[in-house]
Coordinates of C-alpha atoms in Angstrom, one line a residue:
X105 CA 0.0 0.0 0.0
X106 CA 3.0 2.2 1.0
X107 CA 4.4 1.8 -2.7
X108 CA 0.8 2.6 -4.3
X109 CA 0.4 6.0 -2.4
X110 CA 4.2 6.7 -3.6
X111 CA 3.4 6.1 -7.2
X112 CA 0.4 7.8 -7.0
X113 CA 1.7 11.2 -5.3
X114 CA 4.8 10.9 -8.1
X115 CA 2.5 11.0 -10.3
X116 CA 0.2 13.8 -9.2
X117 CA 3.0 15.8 -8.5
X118 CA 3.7 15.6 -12.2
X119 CA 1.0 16.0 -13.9
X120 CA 0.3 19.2 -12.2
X121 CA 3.7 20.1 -13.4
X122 CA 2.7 19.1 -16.5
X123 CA -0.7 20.7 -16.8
X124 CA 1.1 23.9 -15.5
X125 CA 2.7 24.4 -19.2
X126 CA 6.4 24.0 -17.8
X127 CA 7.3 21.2 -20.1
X128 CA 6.4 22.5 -23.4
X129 CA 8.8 25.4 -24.0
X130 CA 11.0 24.2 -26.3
X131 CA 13.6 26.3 -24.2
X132 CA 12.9 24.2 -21.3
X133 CA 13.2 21.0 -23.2
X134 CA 16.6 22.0 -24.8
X135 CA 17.6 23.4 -20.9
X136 CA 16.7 19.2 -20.3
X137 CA 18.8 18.0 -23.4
X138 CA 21.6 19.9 -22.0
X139 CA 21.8 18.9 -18.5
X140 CA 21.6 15.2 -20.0
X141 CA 24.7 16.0 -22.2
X142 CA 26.6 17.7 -19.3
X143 CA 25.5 14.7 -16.8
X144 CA 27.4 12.1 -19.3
X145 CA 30.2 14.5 -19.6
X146 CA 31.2 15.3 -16.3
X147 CA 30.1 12.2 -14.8
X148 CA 31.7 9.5 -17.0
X149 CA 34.1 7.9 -14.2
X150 CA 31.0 7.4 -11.6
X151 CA 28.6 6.0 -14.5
X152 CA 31.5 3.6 -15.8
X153 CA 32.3 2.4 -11.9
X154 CA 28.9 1.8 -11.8
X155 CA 28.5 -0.2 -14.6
X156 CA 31.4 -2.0 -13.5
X157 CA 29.8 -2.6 -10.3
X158 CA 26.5 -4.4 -11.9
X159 CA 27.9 -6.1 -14.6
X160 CA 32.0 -5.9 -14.7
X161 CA 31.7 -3.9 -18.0
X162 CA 34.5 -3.3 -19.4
X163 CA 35.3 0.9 -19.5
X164 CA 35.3 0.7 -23.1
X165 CA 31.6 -1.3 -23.9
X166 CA 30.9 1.5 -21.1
X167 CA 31.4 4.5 -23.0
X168 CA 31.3 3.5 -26.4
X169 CA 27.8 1.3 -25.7
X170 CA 25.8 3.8 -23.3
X171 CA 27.9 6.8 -22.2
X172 CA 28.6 7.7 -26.3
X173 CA 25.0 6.9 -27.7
X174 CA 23.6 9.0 -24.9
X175 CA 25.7 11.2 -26.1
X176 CA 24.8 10.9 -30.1
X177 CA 21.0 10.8 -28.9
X178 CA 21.0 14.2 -27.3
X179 CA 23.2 16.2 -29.8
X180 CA 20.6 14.6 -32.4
X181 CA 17.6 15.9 -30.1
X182 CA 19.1 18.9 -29.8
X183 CA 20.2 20.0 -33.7
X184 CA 16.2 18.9 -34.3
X185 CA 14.2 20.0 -31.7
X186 CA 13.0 23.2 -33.3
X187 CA 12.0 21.3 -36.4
X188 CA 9.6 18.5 -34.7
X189 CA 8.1 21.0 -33.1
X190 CA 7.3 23.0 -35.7
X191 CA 3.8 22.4 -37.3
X192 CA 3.9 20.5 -40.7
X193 CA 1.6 22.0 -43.3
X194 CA -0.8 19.4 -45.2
X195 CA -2.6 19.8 -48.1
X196 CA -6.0 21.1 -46.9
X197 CA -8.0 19.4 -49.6
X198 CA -10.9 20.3 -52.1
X199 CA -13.8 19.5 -49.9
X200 CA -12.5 22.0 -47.3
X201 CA -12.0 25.1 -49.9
X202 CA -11.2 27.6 -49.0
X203 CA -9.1 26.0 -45.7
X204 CA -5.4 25.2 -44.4
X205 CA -4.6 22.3 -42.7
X206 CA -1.7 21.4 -40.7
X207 CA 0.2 18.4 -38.3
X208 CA 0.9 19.7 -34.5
X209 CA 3.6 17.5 -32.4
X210 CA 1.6 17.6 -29.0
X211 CA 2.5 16.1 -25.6
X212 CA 1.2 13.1 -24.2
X213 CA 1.3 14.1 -20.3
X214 CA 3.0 11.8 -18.0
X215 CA 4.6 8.9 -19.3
X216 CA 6.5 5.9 -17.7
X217 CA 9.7 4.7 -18.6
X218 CA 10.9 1.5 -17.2
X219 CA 14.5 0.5 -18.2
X220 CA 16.4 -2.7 -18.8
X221 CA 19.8 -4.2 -16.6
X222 CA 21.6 -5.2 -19.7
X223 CA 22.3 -1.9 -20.7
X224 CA 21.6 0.4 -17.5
X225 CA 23.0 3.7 -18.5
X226 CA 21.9 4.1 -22.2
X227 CA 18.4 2.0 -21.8
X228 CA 17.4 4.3 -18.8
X229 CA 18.2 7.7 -20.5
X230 CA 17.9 7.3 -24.2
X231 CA 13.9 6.7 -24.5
X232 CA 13.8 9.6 -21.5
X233 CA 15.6 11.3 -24.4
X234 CA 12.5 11.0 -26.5
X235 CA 10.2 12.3 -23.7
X236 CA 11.3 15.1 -22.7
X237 CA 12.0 16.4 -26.7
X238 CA 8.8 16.0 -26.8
X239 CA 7.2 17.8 -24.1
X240 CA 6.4 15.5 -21.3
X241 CA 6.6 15.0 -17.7
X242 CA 8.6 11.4 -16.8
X243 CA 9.4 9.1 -14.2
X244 CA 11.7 6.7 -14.9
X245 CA 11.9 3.0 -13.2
X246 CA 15.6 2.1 -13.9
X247 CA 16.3 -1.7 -13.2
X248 CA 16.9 -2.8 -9.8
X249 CA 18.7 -5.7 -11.0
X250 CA 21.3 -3.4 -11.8
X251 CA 21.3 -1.8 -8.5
X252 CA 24.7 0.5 -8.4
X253 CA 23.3 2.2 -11.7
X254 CA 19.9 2.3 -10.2
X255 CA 20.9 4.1 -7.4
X256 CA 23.4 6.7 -9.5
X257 CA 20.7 7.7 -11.5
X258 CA 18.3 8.3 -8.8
X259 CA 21.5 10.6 -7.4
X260 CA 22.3 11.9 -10.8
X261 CA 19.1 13.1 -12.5
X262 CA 17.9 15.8 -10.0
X263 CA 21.3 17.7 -10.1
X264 CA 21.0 17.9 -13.7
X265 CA 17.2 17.9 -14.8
X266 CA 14.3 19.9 -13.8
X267 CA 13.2 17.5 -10.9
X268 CA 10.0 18.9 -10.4
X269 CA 9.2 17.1 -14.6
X270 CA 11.1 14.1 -14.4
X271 CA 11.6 12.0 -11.3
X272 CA 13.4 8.6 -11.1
X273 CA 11.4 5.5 -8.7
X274 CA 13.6 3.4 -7.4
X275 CA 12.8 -0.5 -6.2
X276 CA 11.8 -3.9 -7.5
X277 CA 8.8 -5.9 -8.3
X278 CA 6.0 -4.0 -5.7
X279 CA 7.2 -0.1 -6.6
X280 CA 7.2 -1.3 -10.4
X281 CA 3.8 -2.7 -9.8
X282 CA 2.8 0.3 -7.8
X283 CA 3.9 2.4 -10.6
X284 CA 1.8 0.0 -13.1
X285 CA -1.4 0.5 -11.6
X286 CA -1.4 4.1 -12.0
X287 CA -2.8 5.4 -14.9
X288 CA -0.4 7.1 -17.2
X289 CA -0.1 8.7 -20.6
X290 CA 2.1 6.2 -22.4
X291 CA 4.4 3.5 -21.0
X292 CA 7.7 2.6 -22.3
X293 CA 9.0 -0.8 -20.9
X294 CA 12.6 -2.4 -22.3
X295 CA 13.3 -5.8 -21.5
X296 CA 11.7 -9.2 -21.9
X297 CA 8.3 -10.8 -23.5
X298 CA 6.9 -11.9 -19.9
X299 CA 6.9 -9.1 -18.5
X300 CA 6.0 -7.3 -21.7
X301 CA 2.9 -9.3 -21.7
X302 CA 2.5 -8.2 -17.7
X303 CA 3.2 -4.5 -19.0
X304 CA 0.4 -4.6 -21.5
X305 CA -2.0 -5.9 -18.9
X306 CA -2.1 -3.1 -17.0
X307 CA -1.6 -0.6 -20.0
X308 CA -4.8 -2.2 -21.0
X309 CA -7.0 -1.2 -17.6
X310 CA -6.3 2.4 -19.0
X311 CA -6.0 1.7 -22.6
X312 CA -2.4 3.4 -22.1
X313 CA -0.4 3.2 -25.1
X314 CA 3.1 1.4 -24.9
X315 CA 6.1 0.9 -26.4
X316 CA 7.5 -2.7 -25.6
X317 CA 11.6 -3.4 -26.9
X318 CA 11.9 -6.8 -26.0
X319 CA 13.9 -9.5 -27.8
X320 CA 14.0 -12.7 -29.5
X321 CA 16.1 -15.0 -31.2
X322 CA 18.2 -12.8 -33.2
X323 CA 20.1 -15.4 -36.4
X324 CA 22.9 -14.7 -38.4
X325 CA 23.4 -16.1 -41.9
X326 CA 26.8 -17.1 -43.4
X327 CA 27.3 -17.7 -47.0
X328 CA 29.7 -19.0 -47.8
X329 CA 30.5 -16.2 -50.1
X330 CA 32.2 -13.8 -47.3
X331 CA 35.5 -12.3 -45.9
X332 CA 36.3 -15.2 -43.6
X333 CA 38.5 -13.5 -41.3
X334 CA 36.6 -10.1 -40.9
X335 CA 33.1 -11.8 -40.5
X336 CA 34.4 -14.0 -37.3
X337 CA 35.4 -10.9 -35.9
X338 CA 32.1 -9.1 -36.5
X339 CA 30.0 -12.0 -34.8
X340 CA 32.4 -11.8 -32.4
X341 CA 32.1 -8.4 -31.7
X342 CA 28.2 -8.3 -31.2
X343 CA 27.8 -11.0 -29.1
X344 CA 30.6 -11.2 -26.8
X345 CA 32.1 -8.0 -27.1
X346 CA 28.5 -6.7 -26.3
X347 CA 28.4 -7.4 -22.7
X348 CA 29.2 -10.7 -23.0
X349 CA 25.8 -11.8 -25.2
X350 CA 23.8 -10.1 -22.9
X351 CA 21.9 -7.8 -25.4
X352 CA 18.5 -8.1 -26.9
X353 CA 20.2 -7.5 -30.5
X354 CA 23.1 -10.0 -30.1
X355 CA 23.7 -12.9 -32.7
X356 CA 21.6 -15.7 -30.8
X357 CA 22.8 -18.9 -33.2
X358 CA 24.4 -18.9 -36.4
X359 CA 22.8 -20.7 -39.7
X360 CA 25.4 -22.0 -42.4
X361 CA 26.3 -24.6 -44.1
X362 CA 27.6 -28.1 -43.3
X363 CA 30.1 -27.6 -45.3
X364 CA 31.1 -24.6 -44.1
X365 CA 30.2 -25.0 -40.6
X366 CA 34.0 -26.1 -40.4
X367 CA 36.0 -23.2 -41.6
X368 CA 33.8 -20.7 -39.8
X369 CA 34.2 -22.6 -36.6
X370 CA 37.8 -22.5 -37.0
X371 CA 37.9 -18.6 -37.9
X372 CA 35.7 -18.1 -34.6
X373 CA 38.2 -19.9 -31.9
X374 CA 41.0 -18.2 -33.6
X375 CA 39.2 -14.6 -33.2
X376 CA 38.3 -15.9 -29.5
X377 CA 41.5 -16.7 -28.5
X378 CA 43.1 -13.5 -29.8
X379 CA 40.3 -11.4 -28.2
X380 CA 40.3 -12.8 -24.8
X381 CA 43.4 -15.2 -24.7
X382 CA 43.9 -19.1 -23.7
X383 CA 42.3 -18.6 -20.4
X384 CA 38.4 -17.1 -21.2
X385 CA 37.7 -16.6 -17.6
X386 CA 40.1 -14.4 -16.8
X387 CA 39.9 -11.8 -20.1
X388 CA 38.8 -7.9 -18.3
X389 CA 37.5 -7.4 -21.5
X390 CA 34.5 -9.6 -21.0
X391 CA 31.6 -8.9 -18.7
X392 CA 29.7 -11.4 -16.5
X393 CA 26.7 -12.7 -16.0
X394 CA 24.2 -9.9 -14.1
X395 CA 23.8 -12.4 -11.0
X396 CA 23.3 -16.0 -10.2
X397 CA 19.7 -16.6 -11.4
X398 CA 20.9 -15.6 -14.5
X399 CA 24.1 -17.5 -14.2
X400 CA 22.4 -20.8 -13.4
X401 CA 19.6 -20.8 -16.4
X402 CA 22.3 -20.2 -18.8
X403 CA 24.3 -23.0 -17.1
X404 CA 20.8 -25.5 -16.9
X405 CA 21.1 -24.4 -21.1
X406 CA 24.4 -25.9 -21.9
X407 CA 23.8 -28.7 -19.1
X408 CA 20.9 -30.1 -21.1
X409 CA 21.3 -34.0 -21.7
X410 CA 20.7 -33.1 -25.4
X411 CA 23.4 -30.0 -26.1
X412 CA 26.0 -30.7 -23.7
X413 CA 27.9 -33.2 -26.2
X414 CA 27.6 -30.1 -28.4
X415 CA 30.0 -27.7 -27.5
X416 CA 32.8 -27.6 -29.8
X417 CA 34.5 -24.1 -27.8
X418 CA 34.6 -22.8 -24.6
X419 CA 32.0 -24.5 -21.9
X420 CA 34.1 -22.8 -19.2
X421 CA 32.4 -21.3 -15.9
X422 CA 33.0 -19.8 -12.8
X423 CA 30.0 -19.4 -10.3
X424 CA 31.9 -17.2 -7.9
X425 CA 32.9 -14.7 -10.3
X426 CA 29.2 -15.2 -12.5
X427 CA 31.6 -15.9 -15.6
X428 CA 30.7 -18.1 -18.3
X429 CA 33.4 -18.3 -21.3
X430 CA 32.3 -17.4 -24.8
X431 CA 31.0 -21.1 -25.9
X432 CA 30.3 -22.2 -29.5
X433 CA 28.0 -25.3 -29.9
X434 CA 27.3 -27.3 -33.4
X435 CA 24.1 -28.6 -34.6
X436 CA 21.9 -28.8 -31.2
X437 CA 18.7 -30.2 -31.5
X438 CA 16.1 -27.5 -32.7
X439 CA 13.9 -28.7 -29.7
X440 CA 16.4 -28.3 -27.2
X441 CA 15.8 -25.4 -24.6
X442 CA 18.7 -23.7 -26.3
X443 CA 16.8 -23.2 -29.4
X444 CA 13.3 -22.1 -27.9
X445 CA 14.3 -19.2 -25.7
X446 CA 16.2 -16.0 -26.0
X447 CA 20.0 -17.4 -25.3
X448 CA 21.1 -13.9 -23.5
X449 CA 24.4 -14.5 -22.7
X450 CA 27.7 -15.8 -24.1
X451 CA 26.6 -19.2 -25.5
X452 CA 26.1 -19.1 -29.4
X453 CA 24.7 -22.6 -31.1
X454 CA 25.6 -23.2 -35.1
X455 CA 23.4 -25.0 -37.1
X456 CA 23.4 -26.2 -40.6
X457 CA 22.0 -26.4 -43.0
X458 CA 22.6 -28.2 -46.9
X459 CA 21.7 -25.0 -48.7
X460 CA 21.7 -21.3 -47.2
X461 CA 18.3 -21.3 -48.4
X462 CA 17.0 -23.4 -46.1
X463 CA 18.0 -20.8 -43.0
X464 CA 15.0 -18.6 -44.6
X465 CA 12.2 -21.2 -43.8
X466 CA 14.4 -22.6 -40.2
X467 CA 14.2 -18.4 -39.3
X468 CA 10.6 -18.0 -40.1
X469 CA 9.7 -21.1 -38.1
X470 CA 10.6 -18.5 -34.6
X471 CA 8.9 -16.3 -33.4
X472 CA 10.4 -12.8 -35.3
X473 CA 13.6 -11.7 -34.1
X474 CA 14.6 -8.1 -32.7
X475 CA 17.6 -8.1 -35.5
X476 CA 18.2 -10.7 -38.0
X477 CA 21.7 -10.4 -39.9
X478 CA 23.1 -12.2 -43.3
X479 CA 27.0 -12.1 -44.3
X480 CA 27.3 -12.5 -48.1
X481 CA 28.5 -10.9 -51.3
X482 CA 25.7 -12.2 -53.1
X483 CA 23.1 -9.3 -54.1
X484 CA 20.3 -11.7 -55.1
X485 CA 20.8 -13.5 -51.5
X486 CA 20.5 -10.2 -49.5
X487 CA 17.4 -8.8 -51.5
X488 CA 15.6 -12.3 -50.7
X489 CA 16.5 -12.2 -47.0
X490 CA 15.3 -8.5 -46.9
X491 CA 12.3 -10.0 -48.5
X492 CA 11.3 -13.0 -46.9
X493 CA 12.9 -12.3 -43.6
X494 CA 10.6 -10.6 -40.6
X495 CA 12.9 -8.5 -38.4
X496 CA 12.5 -5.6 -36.2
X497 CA 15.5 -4.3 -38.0
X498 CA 18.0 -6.3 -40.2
X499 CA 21.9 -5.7 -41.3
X500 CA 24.1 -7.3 -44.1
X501 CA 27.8 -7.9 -43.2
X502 CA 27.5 -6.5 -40.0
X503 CA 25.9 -7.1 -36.3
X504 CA 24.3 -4.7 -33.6
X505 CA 25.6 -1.7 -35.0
X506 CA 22.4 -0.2 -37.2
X507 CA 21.2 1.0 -33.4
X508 CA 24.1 3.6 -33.3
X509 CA 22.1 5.2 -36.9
X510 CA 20.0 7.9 -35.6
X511 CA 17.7 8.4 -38.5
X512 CA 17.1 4.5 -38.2
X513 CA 14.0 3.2 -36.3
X514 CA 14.8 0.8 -33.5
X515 CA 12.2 -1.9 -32.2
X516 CA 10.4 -5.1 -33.0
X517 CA 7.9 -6.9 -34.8
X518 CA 5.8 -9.5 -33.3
X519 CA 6.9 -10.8 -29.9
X520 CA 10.0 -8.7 -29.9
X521 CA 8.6 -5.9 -29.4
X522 CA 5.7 -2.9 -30.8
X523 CA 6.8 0.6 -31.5
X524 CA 10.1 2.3 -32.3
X525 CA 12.3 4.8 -30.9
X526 CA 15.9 6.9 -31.8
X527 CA 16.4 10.4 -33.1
X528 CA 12.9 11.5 -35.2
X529 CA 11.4 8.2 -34.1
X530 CA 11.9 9.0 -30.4
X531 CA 10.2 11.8 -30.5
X532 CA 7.1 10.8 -32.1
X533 CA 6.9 7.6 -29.8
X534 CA 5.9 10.3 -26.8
X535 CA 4.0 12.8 -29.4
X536 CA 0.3 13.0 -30.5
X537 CA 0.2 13.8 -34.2
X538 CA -2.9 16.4 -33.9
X539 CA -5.1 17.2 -36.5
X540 CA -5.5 21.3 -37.0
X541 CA -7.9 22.2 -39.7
X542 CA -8.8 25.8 -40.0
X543 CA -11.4 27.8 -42.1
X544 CA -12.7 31.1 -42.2
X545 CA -16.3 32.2 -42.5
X546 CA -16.3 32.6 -46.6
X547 CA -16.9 29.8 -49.1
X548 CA -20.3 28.3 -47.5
X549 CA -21.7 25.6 -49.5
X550 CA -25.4 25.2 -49.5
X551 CA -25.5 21.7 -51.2
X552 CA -24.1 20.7 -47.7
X553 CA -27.0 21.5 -45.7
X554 CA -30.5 19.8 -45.2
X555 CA -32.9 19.8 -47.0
X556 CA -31.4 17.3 -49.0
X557 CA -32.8 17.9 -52.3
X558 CA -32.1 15.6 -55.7
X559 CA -30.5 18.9 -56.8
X560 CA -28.2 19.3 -54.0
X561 CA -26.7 15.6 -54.4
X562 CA -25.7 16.2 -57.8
X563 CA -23.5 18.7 -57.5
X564 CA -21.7 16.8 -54.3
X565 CA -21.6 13.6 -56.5
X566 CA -19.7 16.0 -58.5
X567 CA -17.4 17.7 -56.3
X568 CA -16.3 14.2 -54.6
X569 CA -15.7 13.1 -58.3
X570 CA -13.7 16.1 -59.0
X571 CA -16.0 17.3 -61.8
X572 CA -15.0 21.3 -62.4
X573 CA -18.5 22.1 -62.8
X574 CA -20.2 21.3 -59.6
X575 CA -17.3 22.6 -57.6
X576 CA -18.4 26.1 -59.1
X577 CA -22.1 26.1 -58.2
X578 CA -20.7 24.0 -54.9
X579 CA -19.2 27.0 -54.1
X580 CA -21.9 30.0 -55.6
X581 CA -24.4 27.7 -53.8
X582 CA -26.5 26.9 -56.9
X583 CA -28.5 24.3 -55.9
X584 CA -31.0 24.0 -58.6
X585 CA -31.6 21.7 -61.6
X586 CA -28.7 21.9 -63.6
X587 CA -26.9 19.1 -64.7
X588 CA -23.6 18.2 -63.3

């Protein structure tokens, strides 16, 4: 009950805010934009400690993942602002003569942002970002599974925002609950599909909009028709080298070949081992695994009866530290647990296939992924993945980076996810697109009015056809016999 009267005075105390006109300035949202820039700036040694602290991140993943993007996201927000604001004129249409017509970007209200312990930093502030371009009042949730960064951004915010617009609620499952069962102007949840669904279910008591970026079993195709060397090191790079797999858009198995499942496994260990050296464990450039619930299901994955003869790399763990080696497995069963849910951590199965074809129909046989990537020099290939392939977002020859693309949307289709967000798209995720039509008192029509006469439904037949004619006694208000 405590953490209901909370939520509910948080929010009260907002919306008045809100409904007091302080948020829509666009000089008070740029003042917001700026303090966000000048927090990652001057607090870059306390945010990467803290990161440090939840998930041993290494200082470069750190800045370059969440400090740098935060970064990007404002200066992006801020170079724009004055254009999304703006009104965007529309054609005000024939039926409407004489009239204008125009788009307004208006705010929401009060919306709820509740971020995601993979990435603490940058999936706490960037859709906060969006808000506050936008006009709105916001309290954000950060993750209390990621309690250091948690607490720093409850310490941080209100020395660099206007507090009275944007609050931060700490706590776990009851304040998150609390702050569910208050009604709010659109909700913005990152992290997984169960609670998604849990999200929603609440969203739906007030018929609140959401946002959901969740996840799914992201594939990556390899023709054989690639740069060997330079591909390895690209998977590489977006699963373990983004905190250590755990990330909603990291490769989650690899299709290829049979045979050339061989040379790719052999190009992988030898990028592995010059990465993070013989002994996996002990690389600092890898993170671990958030905490021991975490730890143990990814363990239970590769302990399976069915997958454990499987893995061809790595296997390595060390429950005190929460580290798990990056781990390569070949052909699992399609049934196993392994192949059913989101992996989320450093284990990546390879399965083949006798023709890179057949990785179209083994992809569309999952749910839809939040990223689904293809190496290949082969044009024809990459136009038919783009084609047959349902992705939230999709990337040839590459992994994870597309997200760094401001004028790219990022989110998900299906089960991994509804709605988008970065640069333009964040903004418009917490804007109403408003409808402004505006006439003055000339150019009355008296076909339009009752009595409805044989006469008078001409000449509209004729103006919604477009015929010259009947717009001209449309608009001298002839409404007698004539033909139209």
């Amino acid at each position: 009950m405590e953490a209901v009267t909370a939520a509910a005075q948080a929010r009260e105390r907002l919306r008045a805010s809100f409904a007091s006109g302080r948020t829509r300035p666009a000089a008070w949202r740029a003042a917001q934009l700026r303090g966000l820039l000048r927090m990652a700036a001057e607090m870059e040694d306390e945010i990467c400690a803290a990161l440090r602290a939840d998930l041993a991140k290494p200082r470069t993943e750190s800045y370059v993942h969440e400090i740098s993007l935060v970064t990007s996201s404002c200066k992006f927000a801020l170079k724009n602002l004055e254009k999304w604001m703006k009104p965007k004129k529309v054609p005000a249409g024939l039926l409407t003569f004489p009239s204008t017509a125009r788009v307004t970007a208006e705010p929401l209200g009060v919306v709820l942002v509740i971020s995601a312990w993979n990435y603490p930093f940058l999936l706490a502030i960037d859709p906060v970002i969006g808000a506050i371009a936008a006009g709105n009042a916001v309290v954000l949730k950060p993750s209390e599974i990621a309690p250091a960064t948690s607490s720093l951004l409850a310490d941080l915010l209100p020395r660099y925002v206007d507090s009275s617009c944007i609050k931060v609620v700490e706590g776990g499952i009851a304040e998150t609950t609390a702050l569910l069962e208050q009604k709010w102007d659109k909700i913005f949840y990152t992290g997984n599909s169960k609670v998604g669904r849990i999200v929603m279910s609440f969203a739906a008591k007030h018929l609140t909009p959401v946002v959901l970026e969740l996840g799914g079993k992201c594939p990556v195709v390899v023709d054989s028709d690639i740069d060997l060397h330079v591909t390895a090191k690209r998977i590489a790079a977006g699963k373990w080298g983004c905190n250590n797999g755990q990330a909603c858009i990291s490769p989650d198995y690899i299709i290829t070949t049979k045979s050339f499942a061989p040379k790719l496994l052999d190009s992988l260990r030898k990028v592995l081992d010059k990465f993070y050296g013989k002994d996996l464990l002990r690389s600092a450039d890898l993170s671990r695994i958030v905490n021991s619930n975490h730890f143990n299901r990814l363990k239970a994955l590769m302990d399976e009866e069915m997958v454990s003869d499987k893995i061809v790399f790595g296997g390595q763990s060390d429950e005190q530290q929460l580290k798990i080696a990056p781990t390569l497995l070949l052909d699992v069963p399609l049934d196993s647990a392994i192949m059913k849910e989101e992996i989320f951590g450093p284990l990546l199965p390879i399965i083949t296939v006798d023709k890179i074809h057949e990785s179209f129909a083994l992809i569309n046989s999952m749910t839809k992924p939040l990223a689904a990537y293809l190496f290949s020099k082969d044009s024809k290939l990459k136009r038919q993945f783009e084609r047959n392939v349902s992705a939230g977002g999709m990337i040839f020859n590459d992994t994870s980076i597309h997200l760094t693309n401001q004028h790219l949307p990022f989110g998900g289709v299906g089960e991994s996810g509804m709605g988008a967000y970065h640069g333009t798209f964040s903004f418009e995720a917490f804007t109403h697109k408003k409808a402004v039509l505006e006439r003055n008192f000339l150019g009355e029509a008296k076909a339009r009015y009752p009595p409805y006469t044989p006469g008078k439904l001409k000449i509209l037949k004729g103006v919604l056809k477009g015929n010259p004619l009947a717009m001209v006694q449309a608009a001298v208000g002839c409404t007698g016999r004539a033909r139209v």
